[in-house]
Amino acid sequence: MLVLLIAILAVGGLAAWYGERAGPDAPRWIALAAISLVGLLLLPYFGPAVSPTDGAWLSEIYATWIPRFGVGFHLALDGLSLALAVLTVLLGAAAVAASWTEIRDRVGFFHCNLLWTLAGVLGVFLAMDLFLFFVFWEAMIVPMALLIAIWGHEDRTAAAMKFFLFTQLSGLLMLLAMIGLVLLHHRNTGIFTFDYPVLLNAELDGDVARWLMLGFFVAFAVKLPAVPFHTWLPDAHTQAPTGGSVLLAGVLLKTGAYGLLRFVLPLFPEAAAAFAPVAQGLGVASILYGGWLAFGQDDMKRLIAYTSISHMGFVLVGVFAWNEQGIDGAVMTMLAHGISASALFMLAGGLQERIHTRDMRRMGRLWADVPRMGAIALFFSVAALGLPGLGNFVGEFLVLQGGYLVSPVITAIAALGLVVAPVYSLVLMQRVFQGTCLEPHRLSDCGGRELAAFGVLMLATLWLGLYPLPALTVAKWATAPVVELSYSGEDPPP
């Protein structure tokens, strides 16, 4: 089953590429069918018979790959992987819908790269061998860079190169840390292995553990991204096609947060505990700096990109609060932000397709022409600012609750992000859909395809806000052991 989840997307990408010979719409339907099939394969894991104990795998497969170096083909699915896999499927379908009329050139190759990016992301969420994880980590970067470089906007080449270099260099740093961890484990036990469950028990010297932890942390902080590793994100988001922006905001950023929860905390608990105040400080800097820069943008997509930096700062604060409330809030923020940010990028892409600009100075009073689009924008804008009853509020509330138990001062500063968010969210609504119209526009409103895509994302946001328990319960199957690590010693983390 786990191999099929990845293989369907990989093979579907090839089918979409060659399916263009049957017409420009064939790749779109092939991509949608492949993503839908993966979604159907995930449904049985939500059945009433599935109730694993904390830390147990819902499904697992292991096969020897490179025995000389202890590399295995080890895939496993738990609650955290399942929640993020569902998010990947949902936003993958949204990316296809958002690209339906925008992409007119090399349609087959576009959907091939889109599906290969999703396959790489799913591989990251499922890989339980560190070498295999690194392979998938690198595999998702190349098709994403191609999406930006080929189908992006005016400065696409520079943005794609910047994205590629940041992620490649940080990935190589993570690889060095992986190799160091494996070699140290071999020195202590005489066994070469990259298997994650085995390396959880590796005995590491304190100074060495700190350096290895930093290798992993920097790679994941770049992908998150956290200040000061964030500079690639605004350019990549601004220049990417709409489908690429959806994947970037919705799922690729979440691989960084996933890596922190899956690898940094469990593999290096003492080093991560000592580093927690610094990590939370970076999270607070991301919240405030991202929100401040978002307020000063004229480019609609660039504004939304900076809001992503701000929201992912809450994830960093919640993860390193390292208690039940903080980690639950981080997971909920990952899910809710993935949906709301993707929807806002879809709106920005839809407007750019209609009026051929992202500059908010050339917009204004668009609600009169596109009232359905305006209402959708208002919904996701108030979701992004944390309106109670929507998923983002639940995540940020839990993060602040968990952070307060650790550091009231850091939490009080982070809470200022809740003041900044309404400013940039409402400024977006005012400048685009209200205010003064400097250039008259005659636009077509959302059609059936767009309304269906936005409707599903709106329902998901409402569900996470009004009834978050199922999502938190599924994720807690995996995160409960991580929370227990924080109290496994004599004292909890600082």
Short mmCIF file of C-alpha atoms in Angstrom, two decimals:
data_model
loop_
_atom_site.label_atom_id
_atom_site.label_comp_id
_atom_site.label_asym_id
_atom_site.label_seq_id
_atom_site.Cartn_x
_atom_site.Cartn_y
_atom_site.Cartn_z
CA MET A 1 0.00 0.00 0.00
CA LEU A 2 2.73 2.50 0.95
CA VAL A 3 4.69 1.78 -2.23
CA LEU A 4 1.51 2.26 -4.26
CA LEU A 5 0.93 5.71 -2.76
CA ILE A 6 4.22 6.91 -4.23
CA ALA A 7 4.22 4.76 -7.36
CA ILE A 8 0.78 5.92 -8.51
CA LEU A 9 1.93 9.54 -8.48
CA ALA A 10 5.24 8.75 -10.17
CA VAL A 11 3.66 6.64 -12.92
CA GLY A 12 0.79 9.10 -13.20
CA GLY A 13 3.34 11.81 -13.93
CA LEU A 14 4.72 9.83 -16.86
CA ALA A 15 1.21 9.09 -18.09
CA ALA A 16 0.31 12.78 -17.93
CA TRP A 17 3.46 13.69 -19.85
CA TYR A 18 2.73 11.29 -22.70
CA GLY A 19 -1.02 11.80 -22.43
CA GLU A 20 -0.71 15.27 -23.93
CA ARG A 21 -0.76 13.59 -27.35
CA ALA A 22 -4.45 12.88 -26.75
CA GLY A 23 -5.20 16.57 -26.17
CA PRO A 24 -4.34 19.36 -23.71
CA ASP A 25 -7.03 18.30 -21.23
CA ALA A 26 -5.86 14.68 -20.99
CA PRO A 27 -2.90 15.42 -18.64
CA ARG A 28 -5.18 17.37 -16.34
CA TRP A 29 -7.64 14.50 -15.99
CA ILE A 30 -4.81 11.96 -15.62
CA ALA A 31 -3.26 14.02 -12.82
CA LEU A 32 -6.59 14.42 -11.08
CA ALA A 33 -7.29 10.69 -11.40
CA ALA A 34 -3.88 9.75 -9.94
CA ILE A 35 -4.31 12.09 -6.97
CA SER A 36 -7.87 10.87 -6.37
CA LEU A 37 -6.70 7.24 -6.41
CA VAL A 38 -4.08 8.00 -3.77
CA GLY A 39 -6.79 9.65 -1.68
CA LEU A 40 -8.97 6.56 -1.95
CA LEU A 41 -6.08 4.37 -0.78
CA LEU A 42 -5.75 6.52 2.35
CA LEU A 43 -9.42 6.24 3.32
CA PRO A 44 -9.19 2.81 5.03
CA TYR A 45 -6.77 4.25 7.60
CA PHE A 46 -9.63 6.36 8.96
CA GLY A 47 -11.87 3.34 9.58
CA PRO A 48 -13.25 2.53 13.04
CA ALA A 49 -10.98 -0.51 13.30
CA VAL A 50 -7.86 1.69 13.16
CA SER A 51 -6.95 2.79 16.69
CA PRO A 52 -3.22 2.24 17.22
CA THR A 53 -1.37 2.82 20.44
CA ASP A 54 0.87 5.86 20.72
CA GLY A 55 3.88 5.62 18.45
CA ALA A 56 2.65 2.53 16.57
CA TRP A 57 2.81 2.29 12.79
CA LEU A 58 -0.45 2.05 10.89
CA SER A 59 1.41 0.38 8.05
CA GLU A 60 5.04 -0.52 7.42
CA ILE A 61 7.28 -2.13 4.82
CA TYR A 62 10.99 -2.94 4.97
CA ALA A 63 13.30 -4.38 2.34
CA THR A 64 17.09 -4.51 2.12
CA TRP A 65 18.47 -1.99 -0.35
CA ILE A 66 22.22 -1.44 0.13
CA PRO A 67 23.16 -3.93 2.87
CA ARG A 68 26.86 -3.04 2.84
CA PHE A 69 26.08 0.40 4.27
CA GLY A 70 22.96 -0.55 6.22
CA VAL A 71 20.57 1.25 3.86
CA GLY A 72 17.07 -0.18 3.65
CA PHE A 73 13.85 0.59 1.82
CA HIS A 74 11.83 1.35 4.93
CA LEU A 75 8.46 3.08 4.62
CA ALA A 76 6.02 3.52 7.48
CA LEU A 77 2.81 5.44 8.13
CA ASP A 78 1.67 6.81 11.47
CA GLY A 79 -0.82 9.46 12.51
CA LEU A 80 1.40 12.46 11.70
CA SER A 81 2.31 11.05 8.28
CA LEU A 82 -1.35 10.25 7.61
CA ALA A 83 -2.56 13.77 8.41
CA LEU A 84 0.09 15.33 6.18
CA ALA A 85 -0.51 12.79 3.40
CA VAL A 86 -4.20 13.75 3.35
CA LEU A 87 -3.21 17.43 3.20
CA THR A 88 -0.89 16.62 0.28
CA VAL A 89 -3.65 14.88 -1.65
CA LEU A 90 -6.16 17.66 -0.98
CA LEU A 91 -3.83 20.44 -2.07
CA GLY A 92 -2.48 18.43 -4.98
CA ALA A 93 -6.00 18.28 -6.39
CA ALA A 94 -6.40 22.02 -5.69
CA ALA A 95 -3.17 22.72 -7.59
CA VAL A 96 -4.47 20.85 -10.63
CA ALA A 97 -7.75 22.76 -10.47
CA ALA A 98 -5.95 26.10 -10.12
CA SER A 99 -3.79 25.35 -13.17
CA TRP A 100 -6.63 24.18 -15.42
CA THR A 101 -6.76 27.27 -17.63
CA GLU A 102 -3.54 29.01 -16.59
CA ILE A 103 -1.13 26.43 -18.03
CA ARG A 104 -1.38 26.26 -21.82
CA ASP A 105 2.19 25.41 -22.81
CA ARG A 106 3.70 21.91 -22.34
CA VAL A 107 0.69 20.88 -20.28
CA GLY A 108 1.78 17.26 -20.03
CA PHE A 109 5.25 18.04 -18.72
CA PHE A 110 3.79 20.52 -16.22
CA HIS A 111 1.49 17.91 -14.67
CA CYS A 112 4.31 15.38 -14.75
CA ASN A 113 6.44 17.66 -12.58
CA LEU A 114 3.48 18.46 -10.35
CA LEU A 115 2.82 14.77 -9.67
CA TRP A 116 6.51 14.01 -9.18
CA THR A 117 6.71 16.81 -6.62
CA LEU A 118 3.78 15.24 -4.76
CA ALA A 119 5.43 11.81 -4.98
CA GLY A 120 8.61 13.22 -3.45
CA VAL A 121 6.66 14.91 -0.66
CA LEU A 122 4.78 11.71 0.17
CA GLY A 123 8.12 9.87 0.18
CA VAL A 124 9.45 12.37 2.73
CA PHE A 125 6.43 11.78 4.97
CA LEU A 126 6.76 7.98 4.72
CA ALA A 127 10.52 7.28 4.66
CA MET A 128 11.88 5.76 7.88
CA ASP A 129 15.40 5.14 6.58
CA LEU A 130 17.50 8.30 6.77
CA PHE A 131 19.21 7.71 3.42
CA LEU A 132 15.87 7.03 1.74
CA PHE A 133 14.49 10.16 3.40
CA PHE A 134 17.33 12.18 1.90
CA VAL A 135 16.66 10.70 -1.55
CA PHE A 136 13.01 11.80 -1.41
CA TRP A 137 14.02 15.15 0.12
CA GLU A 138 16.18 15.88 -2.91
CA ALA A 139 13.74 14.31 -5.38
CA MET A 140 10.95 16.76 -4.57
CA ILE A 141 13.23 19.77 -5.14
CA VAL A 142 14.04 19.19 -8.83
CA PRO A 143 10.47 19.06 -10.26
CA MET A 144 9.48 21.99 -8.04
CA ALA A 145 12.38 24.03 -9.41
CA LEU A 146 11.32 23.11 -12.95
CA LEU A 147 7.75 24.25 -12.26
CA ILE A 148 9.10 27.67 -11.30
CA ALA A 149 11.77 27.91 -14.02
CA ILE A 150 9.58 26.85 -16.98
CA TRP A 151 6.05 28.06 -16.13
CA GLY A 152 6.85 30.91 -13.75
CA HIS A 153 6.61 34.65 -14.32
CA GLU A 154 9.02 37.38 -15.35
CA ASP A 155 11.98 36.59 -13.03
CA ARG A 156 11.37 32.85 -12.86
CA THR A 157 14.91 31.69 -13.66
CA ALA A 158 16.53 33.62 -10.81
CA ALA A 159 13.81 32.55 -8.37
CA ALA A 160 14.14 28.88 -9.36
CA MET A 161 17.93 29.02 -9.00
CA LYS A 162 17.66 30.65 -5.59
CA PHE A 163 15.16 28.04 -4.41
CA PHE A 164 17.36 25.22 -5.74
CA LEU A 165 20.59 26.52 -4.17
CA PHE A 166 19.08 27.19 -0.74
CA THR A 167 17.44 23.80 -0.50
CA GLN A 168 20.38 21.89 -2.01
CA LEU A 169 23.04 23.43 0.22
CA SER A 170 20.96 22.95 3.37
CA GLY A 171 20.18 19.40 2.25
CA LEU A 172 23.88 18.62 1.90
CA LEU A 173 24.40 19.90 5.44
CA MET A 174 21.70 17.49 6.61
CA LEU A 175 23.39 14.65 4.69
CA LEU A 176 26.68 15.34 6.50
CA ALA A 177 24.83 15.25 9.82
CA MET A 178 23.19 11.95 8.84
CA ILE A 179 26.51 10.38 7.93
CA GLY A 180 28.04 11.63 11.17
CA LEU A 181 25.19 10.09 13.16
CA VAL A 182 25.54 6.75 11.36
CA LEU A 183 29.32 6.65 11.82
CA LEU A 184 29.08 7.42 15.52
CA HIS A 185 26.48 4.71 15.96
CA HIS A 186 28.75 2.30 14.08
CA ARG A 187 31.70 3.20 16.33
CA ASN A 188 29.62 2.43 19.41
CA THR A 189 27.87 -0.72 18.18
CA GLY A 190 29.80 -2.02 15.17
CA ILE A 191 26.62 -1.86 13.06
CA PHE A 192 26.10 0.27 9.96
CA THR A 193 22.49 1.36 9.67
CA PHE A 194 20.44 4.31 8.46
CA ASP A 195 17.25 2.88 9.98
CA TYR A 196 15.40 5.54 11.96
CA PRO A 197 14.01 3.32 14.78
CA VAL A 198 17.50 1.94 15.44
CA LEU A 199 19.20 5.34 15.43
CA LEU A 200 16.69 6.63 17.99
CA ASN A 201 18.74 4.69 20.55
CA ALA A 202 22.14 6.01 19.40
CA GLU A 203 24.41 7.14 22.23
CA LEU A 204 25.91 10.53 21.45
CA ASP A 205 28.30 12.84 23.25
CA GLY A 206 26.69 16.16 24.16
CA ASP A 207 28.90 18.40 22.02
CA VAL A 208 28.67 16.08 19.02
CA ALA A 209 24.89 15.79 19.38
CA ARG A 210 24.56 19.58 19.30
CA TRP A 211 26.47 19.87 16.02
CA LEU A 212 24.55 17.00 14.42
CA MET A 213 21.26 18.47 15.61
CA LEU A 214 22.17 21.81 14.06
CA GLY A 215 22.82 20.10 10.71
CA PHE A 216 19.28 18.75 10.69
CA PHE A 217 17.78 21.93 12.14
CA VAL A 218 19.23 24.26 9.51
CA ALA A 219 17.96 22.08 6.66
CA PHE A 220 14.45 22.04 8.10
CA ALA A 221 14.54 25.73 9.07
CA VAL A 222 15.40 26.63 5.48
CA LYS A 223 12.42 24.68 4.18
CA LEU A 224 10.08 25.96 6.93
CA PRO A 225 11.33 28.75 6.39
CA ALA A 226 12.46 30.59 9.51
CA VAL A 227 14.24 33.91 9.70
CA PRO A 228 17.09 34.34 8.68
CA PHE A 229 16.84 31.42 6.23
CA HIS A 230 13.68 32.74 4.55
CA THR A 231 14.94 34.88 1.69
CA TRP A 232 14.29 32.31 -1.05
CA LEU A 233 10.57 32.03 -0.29
CA PRO A 234 9.12 35.40 -1.42
CA ASP A 235 10.88 35.17 -4.79
CA ALA A 236 9.85 31.55 -5.33
CA HIS A 237 6.22 32.23 -4.43
CA THR A 238 6.01 35.39 -6.49
CA GLN A 239 7.43 33.86 -9.64
CA ALA A 240 5.89 30.37 -9.40
CA PRO A 241 2.74 29.48 -11.36
CA THR A 242 -0.38 29.20 -9.22
CA GLY A 243 -0.16 25.43 -8.91
CA GLY A 244 3.48 25.73 -7.85
CA SER A 245 2.61 28.32 -5.19
CA VAL A 246 -0.11 26.01 -3.86
CA LEU A 247 2.38 23.15 -3.50
CA LEU A 248 5.03 25.40 -1.97
CA ALA A 249 2.76 26.95 0.66
CA GLY A 250 0.61 23.91 1.26
CA VAL A 251 2.99 20.97 1.43
CA LEU A 252 6.66 21.77 0.81
CA LEU A 253 6.91 24.15 3.78
CA LYS A 254 5.31 21.46 5.93
CA THR A 255 8.18 19.05 5.20
CA GLY A 256 10.42 21.37 7.25
CA ALA A 257 8.07 21.32 10.24
CA TYR A 258 7.64 17.55 9.84
CA GLY A 259 11.41 17.10 9.94
CA LEU A 260 11.64 18.98 13.22
CA LEU A 261 9.00 16.75 14.81
CA ARG A 262 10.23 13.50 13.30
CA PHE A 263 14.01 13.85 13.48
CA VAL A 264 15.34 16.82 15.47
CA LEU A 265 13.44 16.26 18.72
CA PRO A 266 13.48 12.43 18.89
CA LEU A 267 17.07 11.90 17.66
CA PHE A 268 18.68 14.66 19.72
CA PRO A 269 16.42 15.31 22.74
CA GLU A 270 19.04 16.83 25.07
CA ALA A 271 20.62 18.99 22.37
CA ALA A 272 17.20 20.12 21.13
CA ALA A 273 16.12 20.97 24.69
CA ALA A 274 19.20 23.15 25.17
CA PHE A 275 18.59 24.82 21.80
CA ALA A 276 14.85 25.38 22.39
CA PRO A 277 15.09 29.04 23.55
CA VAL A 278 17.09 29.95 20.43
CA ALA A 279 14.65 28.11 18.16
CA GLN A 280 11.67 29.81 19.79
CA GLY A 281 13.44 33.15 19.41
CA LEU A 282 13.79 32.48 15.68
CA GLY A 283 10.10 31.58 15.60
CA VAL A 284 9.13 34.87 17.23
CA ALA A 285 11.40 36.76 14.83
CA SER A 286 9.68 35.02 11.93
CA ILE A 287 6.22 35.89 13.25
CA LEU A 288 6.93 39.60 13.65
CA TYR A 289 9.35 40.15 10.76
CA GLY A 290 7.19 38.23 8.28
CA GLY A 291 4.08 40.13 9.34
CA TRP A 292 5.85 43.49 9.17
CA LEU A 293 7.20 42.84 5.68
CA ALA A 294 3.82 41.54 4.51
CA PHE A 295 2.26 44.87 5.46
CA GLY A 296 4.67 46.76 3.19
CA GLN A 297 4.11 44.76 -0.03
CA ASP A 298 2.39 45.95 -3.19
CA ASP A 299 2.67 42.56 -4.94
CA MET A 300 -0.27 40.42 -3.86
CA LYS A 301 1.57 37.11 -4.05
CA ARG A 302 4.58 38.53 -2.25
CA LEU A 303 2.33 39.72 0.58
CA ILE A 304 0.86 36.23 0.97
CA ALA A 305 4.37 34.74 0.88
CA TYR A 306 5.49 36.85 3.83
CA THR A 307 2.39 35.87 5.77
CA SER A 308 3.50 32.25 5.35
CA ILE A 309 6.80 33.08 7.04
CA SER A 310 4.86 34.66 9.90
CA HIS A 311 2.49 31.70 10.34
CA MET A 312 5.25 29.11 10.16
CA GLY A 313 6.96 31.01 12.97
CA PHE A 314 4.07 29.86 15.18
CA VAL A 315 4.89 26.29 14.18
CA LEU A 316 8.50 26.73 15.28
CA VAL A 317 7.41 28.19 18.63
CA GLY A 318 4.96 25.33 19.17
CA VAL A 319 7.40 22.56 18.27
CA PHE A 320 10.07 23.80 20.67
CA ALA A 321 7.58 24.50 23.42
CA TRP A 322 7.76 20.71 23.47
CA ASN A 323 4.60 20.01 25.40
CA GLU A 324 1.25 18.58 24.42
CA GLN A 325 -0.44 21.91 23.74
CA GLY A 326 2.47 23.34 21.78
CA ILE A 327 2.97 20.35 19.51
CA ASP A 328 -0.77 19.90 18.96
CA GLY A 329 -0.93 23.57 18.01
CA ALA A 330 2.03 23.22 15.65
CA VAL A 331 0.37 20.30 13.84
CA MET A 332 -2.97 22.11 13.62
CA THR A 333 -1.26 25.27 12.31
CA MET A 334 0.53 23.20 9.66
CA LEU A 335 -2.77 21.81 8.41
CA ALA A 336 -4.81 25.01 8.64
CA HIS A 337 -2.12 27.25 7.16
CA GLY A 338 -1.59 24.82 4.29
CA ILE A 339 -5.25 25.17 3.34
CA SER A 340 -5.75 28.92 3.87
CA ALA A 341 -2.47 30.02 2.27
CA SER A 342 -3.05 27.76 -0.73
CA ALA A 343 -6.51 29.25 -1.21
CA LEU A 344 -5.12 32.79 -1.08
CA PHE A 345 -2.49 31.93 -3.69
CA MET A 346 -5.22 30.43 -5.87
CA LEU A 347 -7.11 33.72 -5.59
CA ALA A 348 -4.01 35.74 -6.45
CA GLY A 349 -3.33 33.48 -9.42
CA GLY A 350 -6.93 33.74 -10.59
CA LEU A 351 -6.79 37.52 -10.49
CA GLN A 352 -3.45 37.61 -12.28
CA GLU A 353 -4.83 35.39 -15.01
CA ARG A 354 -7.75 37.79 -15.45
CA ILE A 355 -6.09 41.23 -15.21
CA HIS A 356 -2.44 40.25 -15.89
CA THR A 357 -0.98 41.91 -12.81
CA ARG A 358 -0.21 41.15 -9.17
CA ASP A 359 0.25 44.82 -8.28
CA MET A 360 -2.39 45.83 -5.77
CA ARG A 361 -1.91 49.49 -6.73
CA ARG A 362 -3.58 48.64 -10.04
CA MET A 363 -6.52 46.95 -8.36
CA GLY A 364 -9.36 48.26 -6.22
CA ARG A 365 -13.14 47.88 -5.97
CA LEU A 366 -12.98 44.45 -7.59
CA TRP A 367 -15.83 43.21 -5.38
CA ALA A 368 -18.31 44.87 -7.72
CA ASP A 369 -17.07 42.74 -10.64
CA VAL A 370 -16.23 39.50 -8.79
CA PRO A 371 -18.40 39.30 -5.65
CA ARG A 372 -17.99 35.52 -5.28
CA MET A 373 -14.20 35.87 -5.45
CA GLY A 374 -14.37 38.74 -2.96
CA ALA A 375 -16.41 36.70 -0.49
CA ILE A 376 -13.95 33.79 -0.78
CA ALA A 377 -11.01 36.17 -0.27
CA LEU A 378 -12.69 37.60 2.84
CA PHE A 379 -13.24 34.12 4.26
CA PHE A 380 -9.61 33.05 3.88
CA SER A 381 -8.28 36.46 4.96
CA VAL A 382 -10.11 36.22 8.29
CA ALA A 383 -8.98 32.58 8.52
CA ALA A 384 -5.37 33.75 8.13
CA LEU A 385 -5.78 36.37 10.89
CA GLY A 386 -7.05 33.69 13.27
CA LEU A 387 -10.81 34.21 13.50
CA PRO A 388 -12.35 31.88 16.13
CA GLY A 389 -14.25 29.03 14.54
CA LEU A 390 -11.64 28.49 11.82
CA GLY A 391 -8.64 26.14 11.87
CA ASN A 392 -5.89 28.76 12.14
CA PHE A 393 -7.32 30.06 15.43
CA VAL A 394 -7.19 26.60 17.02
CA GLY A 395 -3.58 26.09 16.01
CA GLU A 396 -2.31 29.49 17.13
CA PHE A 397 -4.27 29.36 20.40
CA LEU A 398 -2.73 25.99 21.31
CA VAL A 399 0.75 27.19 20.33
CA LEU A 400 0.43 30.23 22.61
CA GLN A 401 -0.98 28.09 25.40
CA GLY A 402 1.89 25.64 25.13
CA GLY A 403 4.46 28.42 24.80
CA TYR A 404 3.15 30.18 27.90
CA LEU A 405 3.85 27.08 30.00
CA VAL A 406 7.50 27.33 28.94
CA SER A 407 8.20 31.05 28.57
CA PRO A 408 5.56 33.72 29.21
CA VAL A 409 7.88 36.40 27.82
CA ILE A 410 8.43 34.68 24.46
CA THR A 411 4.72 33.91 24.24
CA ALA A 412 3.74 37.50 24.95
CA ILE A 413 6.00 38.72 22.13
CA ALA A 414 4.72 36.00 19.78
CA ALA A 415 1.14 37.05 20.56
CA LEU A 416 1.87 40.39 18.89
CA GLY A 417 1.59 38.41 15.66
CA LEU A 418 -2.14 38.21 16.36
CA VAL A 419 -2.18 42.00 16.21
CA VAL A 420 -0.13 42.23 13.01
CA ALA A 421 -2.15 39.56 11.15
CA PRO A 422 -5.44 41.52 11.03
CA VAL A 423 -3.57 44.53 9.67
CA TYR A 424 -2.08 42.82 6.62
CA SER A 425 -5.16 40.66 6.06
CA LEU A 426 -7.58 43.57 6.04
CA VAL A 427 -5.18 45.76 4.04
CA LEU A 428 -5.22 43.02 1.38
CA MET A 429 -9.01 43.08 1.28
CA GLN A 430 -9.18 46.89 1.24
CA ARG A 431 -6.63 47.41 -1.54
CA VAL A 432 -7.84 44.63 -3.82
CA PHE A 433 -11.61 44.44 -3.35
CA GLN A 434 -12.58 47.81 -1.84
CA GLY A 435 -11.07 51.29 -1.97
CA THR A 436 -10.53 53.31 -5.14
CA CYS A 437 -10.39 51.80 -8.62
CA LEU A 438 -7.46 53.38 -10.48
CA GLU A 439 -7.81 51.17 -13.56
CA PRO A 440 -11.27 49.98 -14.66
CA HIS A 441 -11.57 46.21 -15.04
CA ARG A 442 -14.25 43.95 -16.46
CA LEU A 443 -13.69 40.55 -14.95
CA SER A 444 -15.40 37.18 -14.98
CA ASP A 445 -16.22 35.79 -11.54
CA CYS A 446 -15.40 32.31 -10.24
CA GLY A 447 -16.86 29.52 -12.34
CA GLY A 448 -18.00 26.08 -11.27
CA ARG A 449 -14.52 24.52 -11.22
CA GLU A 450 -13.06 27.27 -9.06
CA LEU A 451 -16.09 27.34 -6.74
CA ALA A 452 -15.81 23.57 -6.21
CA ALA A 453 -12.10 23.81 -5.33
CA PHE A 454 -12.59 26.75 -2.98
CA GLY A 455 -15.68 25.13 -1.45
CA VAL A 456 -13.74 22.03 -0.43
CA LEU A 457 -10.97 24.16 1.13
CA MET A 458 -13.54 26.29 2.98
CA LEU A 459 -15.26 23.21 4.40
CA ALA A 460 -11.89 21.79 5.50
CA THR A 461 -11.03 25.08 7.26
CA LEU A 462 -14.41 25.13 9.02
CA TRP A 463 -14.08 21.49 10.04
CA LEU A 464 -10.63 22.07 11.54
CA GLY A 465 -11.96 25.10 13.42
CA LEU A 466 -15.24 23.72 14.71
CA TYR A 467 -14.30 20.08 15.27
CA PRO A 468 -10.49 19.76 15.50
CA LEU A 469 -10.52 16.65 17.70
CA PRO A 470 -10.24 14.04 14.89
CA ALA A 471 -7.23 15.75 13.31
CA LEU A 472 -5.52 16.21 16.68
CA THR A 473 -6.26 12.62 17.68
CA VAL A 474 -4.77 11.20 14.48
CA ALA A 475 -1.63 13.31 14.84
CA LYS A 476 -1.30 12.48 18.54
CA TRP A 477 -0.75 8.80 17.71
CA ALA A 478 2.67 9.87 16.49
CA THR A 479 3.46 12.97 18.55
CA ALA A 480 2.65 11.57 22.01
CA PRO A 481 6.03 9.77 22.26
CA VAL A 482 7.77 13.00 21.23
CA VAL A 483 6.00 14.90 24.02
CA GLU A 484 7.00 12.20 26.51
CA LEU A 485 10.66 12.69 25.57
CA SER A 486 10.54 16.22 26.96
CA TYR A 487 9.86 14.84 30.43
CA SER A 488 12.00 11.72 30.24
CA GLY A 489 14.91 13.28 32.11
CA GLU A 490 15.14 14.79 35.56
CA ASP A 491 13.86 18.16 34.35
CA PRO A 492 11.69 19.25 31.45
CA PRO A 493 13.33 21.22 28.63
CA PRO A 494 14.00 24.88 29.42
#
